[in-house]
Amino acid sequence: MALTHQAHQAIRTHFQNRPLDYAVDATCGNGHDTVFLASLARKQVWGFDVQSGAIEATRTKLTAANIQHVNLIHAGHETMQQHIDQPIDCIMFNLGYLPRSDKTITTEADSSLLALNQSTKMLNPGGLISLLCYPGHDAGAVETHAVQSWLSTLDLQQWCCQQLTAREPKPTSPILYLLYKNDV
Ligand SMILES: C[S@@+](CC[C@H](N)C(=O)[O-])C[C@H]1O[C@@H](n2cnc3c(N)ncnc32)[C@H](O)[C@@H]1O
């Protein structure tokens, strides 16, 4: 199963027996993850992307699905805390660039780490961050290394981390990190 689907599966399973009210899609792209989160989150979803085309593609999908409780924000996810004044239950990061689009518009290590630091603070206890990294392109390799050293600083009293990748991974294989914030 693709890691994008495994991320959805992990979120679905985690929130089977606990409320998912507020969610963030940190990288809307074509809107698949935003629509997925909106199908589970009962109250509000926020979606971020730096590309207006991604915001519009996501808006089109939401309209087609008659979903109204999503606030799309045409800005980098590193501004998350400026836009959201609400503890969040689930945050998805599908890093990298949009497939079949401009590959130079990609997430970058510095801004991703800013957004991840904000996410760890905004996430409710019992919440989940899914983080899909793509080391198979230059910026993605730098970003994945930065993410890995950031992950090594997480307080394991507070976080439980799971890593999923290909069965026989290469250094270029995508990696899915699932970061579960422990209940207090
Ligand atoms: C792999 S795609 C996301 C796929 C998407 N989640 C979906 O379901 O189709 C990565 C997206 O990150 C966006 N991006 C790049 N830098 C960003 C930033 N600083 N903040 C938010 N989005 C960013 C890109 O424009 C691109 O649309």
PDB file of C-alpha atoms and ligand atoms in Angstrom:
ATOM      1  CA  MET A   1       0.000   0.000   0.000  1.00  0.00           C
ATOM      2  CA  ALA A   2       1.318   3.481  -0.851  1.00  0.00           C
ATOM      3  CA  LEU A   3       2.593   5.479   2.124  1.00  0.00           C
ATOM      4  CA  THR A   4      -0.023   8.166   1.419  1.00  0.00           C
ATOM      5  CA  HIS A   5      -2.697   5.520   2.000  1.00  0.00           C
ATOM      6  CA  GLN A   6      -0.879   4.162   5.020  1.00  0.00           C
ATOM      7  CA  ALA A   7      -0.959   7.658   6.517  1.00  0.00           C
ATOM      8  CA  HIS A   8      -4.742   7.767   5.993  1.00  0.00           C
ATOM      9  CA  GLN A   9      -5.119   4.291   7.449  1.00  0.00           C
ATOM     10  CA  ALA A  10      -3.103   5.196  10.554  1.00  0.00           C
ATOM     11  CA  ILE A  11      -5.187   8.335  11.108  1.00  0.00           C
ATOM     12  CA  ARG A  12      -8.464   6.489  10.594  1.00  0.00           C
ATOM     13  CA  THR A  13      -7.430   3.782  13.045  1.00  0.00           C
ATOM     14  CA  HIS A  14      -6.102   6.192  15.666  1.00  0.00           C
ATOM     15  CA  PHE A  15      -9.279   8.246  15.690  1.00  0.00           C
ATOM     16  CA  GLN A  16     -11.683   5.316  15.635  1.00  0.00           C
ATOM     17  CA  ASN A  17     -12.203   5.550  19.372  1.00  0.00           C
ATOM     18  CA  ARG A  18     -11.315   9.164  20.087  1.00  0.00           C
ATOM     19  CA  PRO A  19     -12.681  12.451  18.785  1.00  0.00           C
ATOM     20  CA  LEU A  20     -11.134  14.164  15.789  1.00  0.00           C
ATOM     21  CA  ASP A  21     -12.565  17.671  15.852  1.00  0.00           C
ATOM     22  CA  TYR A  22      -9.813  19.911  14.453  1.00  0.00           C
ATOM     23  CA  ALA A  23      -7.263  19.026  11.768  1.00  0.00           C
ATOM     24  CA  VAL A  24      -4.638  20.716   9.597  1.00  0.00           C
ATOM     25  CA  ASP A  25      -3.392  19.766   6.158  1.00  0.00           C
ATOM     26  CA  ALA A  26       0.006  21.494   6.104  1.00  0.00           C
ATOM     27  CA  THR A  27       0.462  20.904   2.341  1.00  0.00           C
ATOM     28  CA  CYS A  28      -2.802  20.879   0.364  1.00  0.00           C
ATOM     29  CA  GLY A  29      -1.348  20.054  -3.074  1.00  0.00           C
ATOM     30  CA  ASN A  30      -4.141  18.470  -5.098  1.00  0.00           C
ATOM     31  CA  GLY A  31      -6.413  18.324  -2.072  1.00  0.00           C
ATOM     32  CA  HIS A  32      -6.592  14.570  -1.476  1.00  0.00           C
ATOM     33  CA  ASP A  33      -5.393  14.814   2.115  1.00  0.00           C
ATOM     34  CA  THR A  34      -7.562  17.864   2.825  1.00  0.00           C
ATOM     35  CA  VAL A  35     -10.692  16.060   1.644  1.00  0.00           C
ATOM     36  CA  PHE A  36      -9.662  12.996   3.630  1.00  0.00           C
ATOM     37  CA  LEU A  37      -9.170  15.018   6.834  1.00  0.00           C
ATOM     38  CA  ALA A  38     -12.444  16.861   6.281  1.00  0.00           C
ATOM     39  CA  SER A  39     -14.251  13.523   5.980  1.00  0.00           C
ATOM     40  CA  LEU A  40     -13.136  12.678   9.534  1.00  0.00           C
ATOM     41  CA  ALA A  41     -12.854  16.005  11.372  1.00  0.00           C
ATOM     42  CA  ARG A  42     -16.162  17.053  12.918  1.00  0.00           C
ATOM     43  CA  LYS A  43     -15.569  20.757  13.452  1.00  0.00           C
ATOM     44  CA  GLN A  44     -12.893  22.500  11.355  1.00  0.00           C
ATOM     45  CA  VAL A  45      -9.988  21.801   9.014  1.00  0.00           C
ATOM     46  CA  TRP A  46      -7.326  24.262   7.909  1.00  0.00           C
ATOM     47  CA  GLY A  47      -5.310  23.719   4.732  1.00  0.00           C
ATOM     48  CA  PHE A  48      -2.098  25.510   3.729  1.00  0.00           C
ATOM     49  CA  ASP A  49      -0.223  25.762   0.471  1.00  0.00           C
ATOM     50  CA  VAL A  50       2.122  28.330  -1.085  1.00  0.00           C
ATOM     51  CA  GLN A  51       0.729  27.706  -4.608  1.00  0.00           C
ATOM     52  CA  SER A  52      -2.529  29.360  -5.611  1.00  0.00           C
ATOM     53  CA  GLY A  53      -3.100  26.497  -8.088  1.00  0.00           C
ATOM     54  CA  ALA A  54      -2.972  24.002  -5.215  1.00  0.00           C
ATOM     55  CA  ILE A  55      -5.426  26.041  -3.159  1.00  0.00           C
ATOM     56  CA  GLU A  56      -7.812  26.247  -6.132  1.00  0.00           C
ATOM     57  CA  ALA A  57      -7.498  22.523  -6.936  1.00  0.00           C
ATOM     58  CA  THR A  58      -8.283  21.748  -3.299  1.00  0.00           C
ATOM     59  CA  ARG A  59     -11.226  24.176  -3.263  1.00  0.00           C
ATOM     60  CA  THR A  60     -12.657  22.499  -6.376  1.00  0.00           C
ATOM     61  CA  LYS A  61     -12.475  19.062  -4.729  1.00  0.00           C
ATOM     62  CA  LEU A  62     -14.096  20.347  -1.540  1.00  0.00           C
ATOM     63  CA  THR A  63     -16.919  21.998  -3.472  1.00  0.00           C
ATOM     64  CA  ALA A  64     -17.527  18.831  -5.481  1.00  0.00           C
ATOM     65  CA  ALA A  65     -17.773  16.877  -2.233  1.00  0.00           C
ATOM     66  CA  ASN A  66     -20.001  19.560  -0.682  1.00  0.00           C
ATOM     67  CA  ILE A  67     -17.571  20.034   2.206  1.00  0.00           C
ATOM     68  CA  GLN A  68     -17.808  23.391   3.941  1.00  0.00           C
ATOM     69  CA  HIS A  69     -15.863  23.213   7.189  1.00  0.00           C
ATOM     70  CA  VAL A  70     -12.424  23.811   5.620  1.00  0.00           C
ATOM     71  CA  ASN A  71     -10.494  27.058   5.748  1.00  0.00           C
ATOM     72  CA  LEU A  72      -7.943  27.191   2.904  1.00  0.00           C
ATOM     73  CA  ILE A  73      -4.989  29.481   3.499  1.00  0.00           C
ATOM     74  CA  HIS A  74      -2.705  30.562   0.679  1.00  0.00           C
ATOM     75  CA  ALA A  75       0.440  30.797   2.803  1.00  0.00           C
ATOM     76  CA  GLY A  76       3.308  28.654   4.031  1.00  0.00           C
ATOM     77  CA  HIS A  77       2.639  26.206   6.851  1.00  0.00           C
ATOM     78  CA  GLU A  78       5.334  28.001   8.844  1.00  0.00           C
ATOM     79  CA  THR A  79       2.655  30.680   9.484  1.00  0.00           C
ATOM     80  CA  MET A  80       0.284  28.145  11.044  1.00  0.00           C
ATOM     81  CA  GLN A  81       0.317  29.659  14.500  1.00  0.00           C
ATOM     82  CA  GLN A  82      -0.614  33.079  13.116  1.00  0.00           C
ATOM     83  CA  HIS A  83      -3.739  31.647  11.496  1.00  0.00           C
ATOM     84  CA  ILE A  84      -4.978  29.105  14.018  1.00  0.00           C
ATOM     85  CA  ASP A  85      -5.879  29.848  17.593  1.00  0.00           C
ATOM     86  CA  GLN A  86      -7.106  26.386  18.477  1.00  0.00           C
ATOM     87  CA  PRO A  87      -5.560  23.137  19.741  1.00  0.00           C
ATOM     88  CA  ILE A  88      -5.499  20.568  16.923  1.00  0.00           C
ATOM     89  CA  ASP A  89      -6.066  16.804  16.946  1.00  0.00           C
ATOM     90  CA  CYS A  90      -4.365  15.779  13.713  1.00  0.00           C
ATOM     91  CA  ILE A  91      -1.845  17.429  11.370  1.00  0.00           C
ATOM     92  CA  MET A  92      -0.703  15.992   8.030  1.00  0.00           C
ATOM     93  CA  PHE A  93       2.527  16.922   6.266  1.00  0.00           C
ATOM     94  CA  ASN A  94       2.987  15.430   2.813  1.00  0.00           C
ATOM     95  CA  LEU A  95       6.272  17.145   1.995  1.00  0.00           C
ATOM     96  CA  GLY A  96       7.996  17.703  -1.346  1.00  0.00           C
ATOM     97  CA  TYR A  97       6.532  19.009  -4.586  1.00  0.00           C
ATOM     98  CA  LEU A  98       3.322  18.446  -6.485  1.00  0.00           C
ATOM     99  CA  PRO A  99       3.644  15.483  -8.843  1.00  0.00           C
ATOM    100  CA  ARG A 100       3.496  16.548 -12.530  1.00  0.00           C
ATOM    101  CA  SER A 101       4.005  20.192 -11.549  1.00  0.00           C
ATOM    102  CA  ASP A 102       6.833  22.681 -10.947  1.00  0.00           C
ATOM    103  CA  LYS A 103       9.404  20.658  -8.988  1.00  0.00           C
ATOM    104  CA  THR A 104      11.204  23.805  -7.853  1.00  0.00           C
ATOM    105  CA  ILE A 105       8.216  24.689  -5.666  1.00  0.00           C
ATOM    106  CA  THR A 106       8.953  22.245  -2.923  1.00  0.00           C
ATOM    107  CA  THR A 107       8.882  22.237   0.846  1.00  0.00           C
ATOM    108  CA  GLU A 108      12.189  23.265   2.394  1.00  0.00           C
ATOM    109  CA  ALA A 109      13.961  22.107   5.545  1.00  0.00           C
ATOM    110  CA  ASP A 110      13.925  25.443   7.409  1.00  0.00           C
ATOM    111  CA  SER A 111      10.248  26.267   6.940  1.00  0.00           C
ATOM    112  CA  SER A 112       9.184  22.650   7.472  1.00  0.00           C
ATOM    113  CA  LEU A 113      11.011  22.555  10.812  1.00  0.00           C
ATOM    114  CA  LEU A 114       9.386  25.845  11.843  1.00  0.00           C
ATOM    115  CA  ALA A 115       5.986  24.347  11.005  1.00  0.00           C
ATOM    116  CA  LEU A 116       6.780  21.090  12.789  1.00  0.00           C
ATOM    117  CA  ASN A 117       7.836  22.922  15.934  1.00  0.00           C
ATOM    118  CA  GLN A 118       4.578  24.870  15.879  1.00  0.00           C
ATOM    119  CA  SER A 119       2.640  21.652  15.244  1.00  0.00           C
ATOM    120  CA  THR A 120       4.090  19.897  18.279  1.00  0.00           C
ATOM    121  CA  LYS A 121       2.878  22.789  20.448  1.00  0.00           C
ATOM    122  CA  MET A 122      -0.554  23.073  18.826  1.00  0.00           C
ATOM    123  CA  LEU A 123      -1.329  19.348  18.930  1.00  0.00           C
ATOM    124  CA  ASN A 124      -3.661  18.089  21.652  1.00  0.00           C
ATOM    125  CA  PRO A 125      -2.469  15.236  23.910  1.00  0.00           C
ATOM    126  CA  GLY A 126      -3.619  12.045  22.185  1.00  0.00           C
ATOM    127  CA  GLY A 127      -3.173  13.738  18.801  1.00  0.00           C
ATOM    128  CA  LEU A 128      -1.252  12.560  15.752  1.00  0.00           C
ATOM    129  CA  ILE A 129       1.111  14.184  13.250  1.00  0.00           C
ATOM    130  CA  SER A 130       1.767  12.300  10.010  1.00  0.00           C
ATOM    131  CA  LEU A 131       4.887  13.342   8.173  1.00  0.00           C
ATOM    132  CA  LEU A 132       5.753  11.968   4.762  1.00  0.00           C
ATOM    133  CA  CYS A 133       9.315  12.712   3.578  1.00  0.00           C
ATOM    134  CA  TYR A 134      10.820  12.232   0.113  1.00  0.00           C
ATOM    135  CA  PRO A 135      14.630  11.927   0.195  1.00  0.00           C
ATOM    136  CA  GLY A 136      14.714  11.019  -3.525  1.00  0.00           C
ATOM    137  CA  HIS A 137      15.267  14.605  -4.754  1.00  0.00           C
ATOM    138  CA  ASP A 138      17.919  17.127  -3.698  1.00  0.00           C
ATOM    139  CA  ALA A 139      15.847  19.461  -1.502  1.00  0.00           C
ATOM    140  CA  GLY A 140      13.981  16.427  -0.179  1.00  0.00           C
ATOM    141  CA  ALA A 141      17.203  14.714   0.884  1.00  0.00           C
ATOM    142  CA  VAL A 142      18.328  17.819   2.793  1.00  0.00           C
ATOM    143  CA  GLU A 143      14.861  18.165   4.303  1.00  0.00           C
ATOM    144  CA  THR A 144      14.655  14.482   5.312  1.00  0.00           C
ATOM    145  CA  HIS A 145      18.016  14.691   7.103  1.00  0.00           C
ATOM    146  CA  ALA A 146      16.883  17.849   8.890  1.00  0.00           C
ATOM    147  CA  VAL A 147      13.617  16.144   9.878  1.00  0.00           C
ATOM    148  CA  GLN A 148      15.501  13.094  11.151  1.00  0.00           C
ATOM    149  CA  SER A 149      17.753  15.155  13.403  1.00  0.00           C
ATOM    150  CA  TRP A 150      14.721  17.145  14.591  1.00  0.00           C
ATOM    151  CA  LEU A 151      12.937  13.851  15.392  1.00  0.00           C
ATOM    152  CA  SER A 152      15.899  12.752  17.492  1.00  0.00           C
ATOM    153  CA  THR A 153      15.280  15.758  19.766  1.00  0.00           C
ATOM    154  CA  LEU A 154      11.650  14.855  20.521  1.00  0.00           C
ATOM    155  CA  ASP A 155      10.938  14.055  24.160  1.00  0.00           C
ATOM    156  CA  LEU A 156      10.041  10.362  24.193  1.00  0.00           C
ATOM    157  CA  GLN A 157       8.146  10.823  27.478  1.00  0.00           C
ATOM    158  CA  GLN A 158       5.713  12.875  25.432  1.00  0.00           C
ATOM    159  CA  TRP A 159       5.926  11.297  21.981  1.00  0.00           C
ATOM    160  CA  CYS A 160       5.678   7.863  20.475  1.00  0.00           C
ATOM    161  CA  CYS A 161       7.170   7.698  16.961  1.00  0.00           C
ATOM    162  CA  GLN A 162       6.671   5.101  14.265  1.00  0.00           C
ATOM    163  CA  GLN A 163       8.534   4.933  10.955  1.00  0.00           C
ATOM    164  CA  LEU A 164       7.167   3.224   7.840  1.00  0.00           C
ATOM    165  CA  THR A 165       8.945   2.764   4.538  1.00  0.00           C
ATOM    166  CA  ALA A 166       9.349   0.323   1.662  1.00  0.00           C
ATOM    167  CA  ARG A 167       9.888  -3.341   2.533  1.00  0.00           C
ATOM    168  CA  GLU A 168      13.370  -3.190   1.018  1.00  0.00           C
ATOM    169  CA  PRO A 169      14.132   0.527   1.328  1.00  0.00           C
ATOM    170  CA  LYS A 170      16.733   2.406  -0.698  1.00  0.00           C
ATOM    171  CA  PRO A 171      18.242   5.691   0.554  1.00  0.00           C
ATOM    172  CA  THR A 172      15.846   7.414  -1.853  1.00  0.00           C
ATOM    173  CA  SER A 173      12.677   5.665  -0.633  1.00  0.00           C
ATOM    174  CA  PRO A 174       9.955   7.859   0.893  1.00  0.00           C
ATOM    175  CA  ILE A 175       9.552   7.584   4.667  1.00  0.00           C
ATOM    176  CA  LEU A 176       6.371   8.057   6.662  1.00  0.00           C
ATOM    177  CA  TYR A 177       6.737   9.171  10.271  1.00  0.00           C
ATOM    178  CA  LEU A 178       3.753   8.914  12.603  1.00  0.00           C
ATOM    179  CA  LEU A 179       4.167  11.035  15.713  1.00  0.00           C
ATOM    180  CA  TYR A 180       1.700  10.219  18.477  1.00  0.00           C
ATOM    181  CA  LYS A 181       1.486  12.721  21.313  1.00  0.00           C
ATOM    182  CA  ASN A 182       0.926  10.832  24.531  1.00  0.00           C
ATOM    183  CA  ASP A 183      -2.217  11.412  26.553  1.00  0.00           C
ATOM    184  CA  VAL A 184      -1.510  13.278  29.787  1.00  0.00           C
TER     185      VAL A 184
HETATM  186  C1  LIG B   1       3.463  16.424  -2.120  1.00  0.00           C
HETATM  187  S1  LIG B   1       2.514  17.891  -2.365  1.00  0.00           S
HETATM  188  C2  LIG B   1       1.161  17.654  -1.256  1.00  0.00           C
HETATM  189  C3  LIG B   1       0.148  16.632  -1.714  1.00  0.00           C
HETATM  190  C4  LIG B   1      -1.205  16.822  -1.082  1.00  0.00           C
HETATM  191  N1  LIG B   1      -1.214  16.660   0.346  1.00  0.00           N
HETATM  192  C5  LIG B   1      -2.321  16.047  -1.755  1.00  0.00           C
HETATM  193  O1  LIG B   1      -3.107  15.362  -1.059  1.00  0.00           O
HETATM  194  O2  LIG B   1      -2.440  16.127  -2.980  1.00  0.00           O
HETATM  195  C6  LIG B   1       3.459  19.130  -1.518  1.00  0.00           C
HETATM  196  C7  LIG B   1       2.831  20.514  -1.541  1.00  0.00           C
HETATM  197  O3  LIG B   1       3.542  21.330  -0.602  1.00  0.00           O
HETATM  198  C8  LIG B   1       3.423  22.659  -1.036  1.00  0.00           C
HETATM  199  N2  LIG B   1       4.364  23.523  -0.308  1.00  0.00           N
HETATM  200  C9  LIG B   1       5.649  23.838  -0.589  1.00  0.00           C
HETATM  201  N3  LIG B   1       6.157  24.642   0.375  1.00  0.00           N
HETATM  202  C10 LIG B   1       5.157  24.839   1.283  1.00  0.00           C
HETATM  203  C11 LIG B   1       5.048  25.574   2.504  1.00  0.00           C
HETATM  204  N4  LIG B   1       6.082  26.256   3.020  1.00  0.00           N
HETATM  205  N5  LIG B   1       3.864  25.567   3.147  1.00  0.00           N
HETATM  206  C12 LIG B   1       2.801  24.882   2.653  1.00  0.00           C
HETATM  207  N6  LIG B   1       2.846  24.157   1.512  1.00  0.00           N
HETATM  208  C13 LIG B   1       4.009  24.139   0.837  1.00  0.00           C
HETATM  209  C14 LIG B   1       3.657  22.556  -2.528  1.00  0.00           C
HETATM  210  O4  LIG B   1       3.163  23.697  -3.196  1.00  0.00           O
HETATM  211  C15 LIG B   1       2.888  21.254  -2.869  1.00  0.00           C
HETATM  212  O5  LIG B   1       1.587  21.563  -3.310  1.00  0.00           O
END
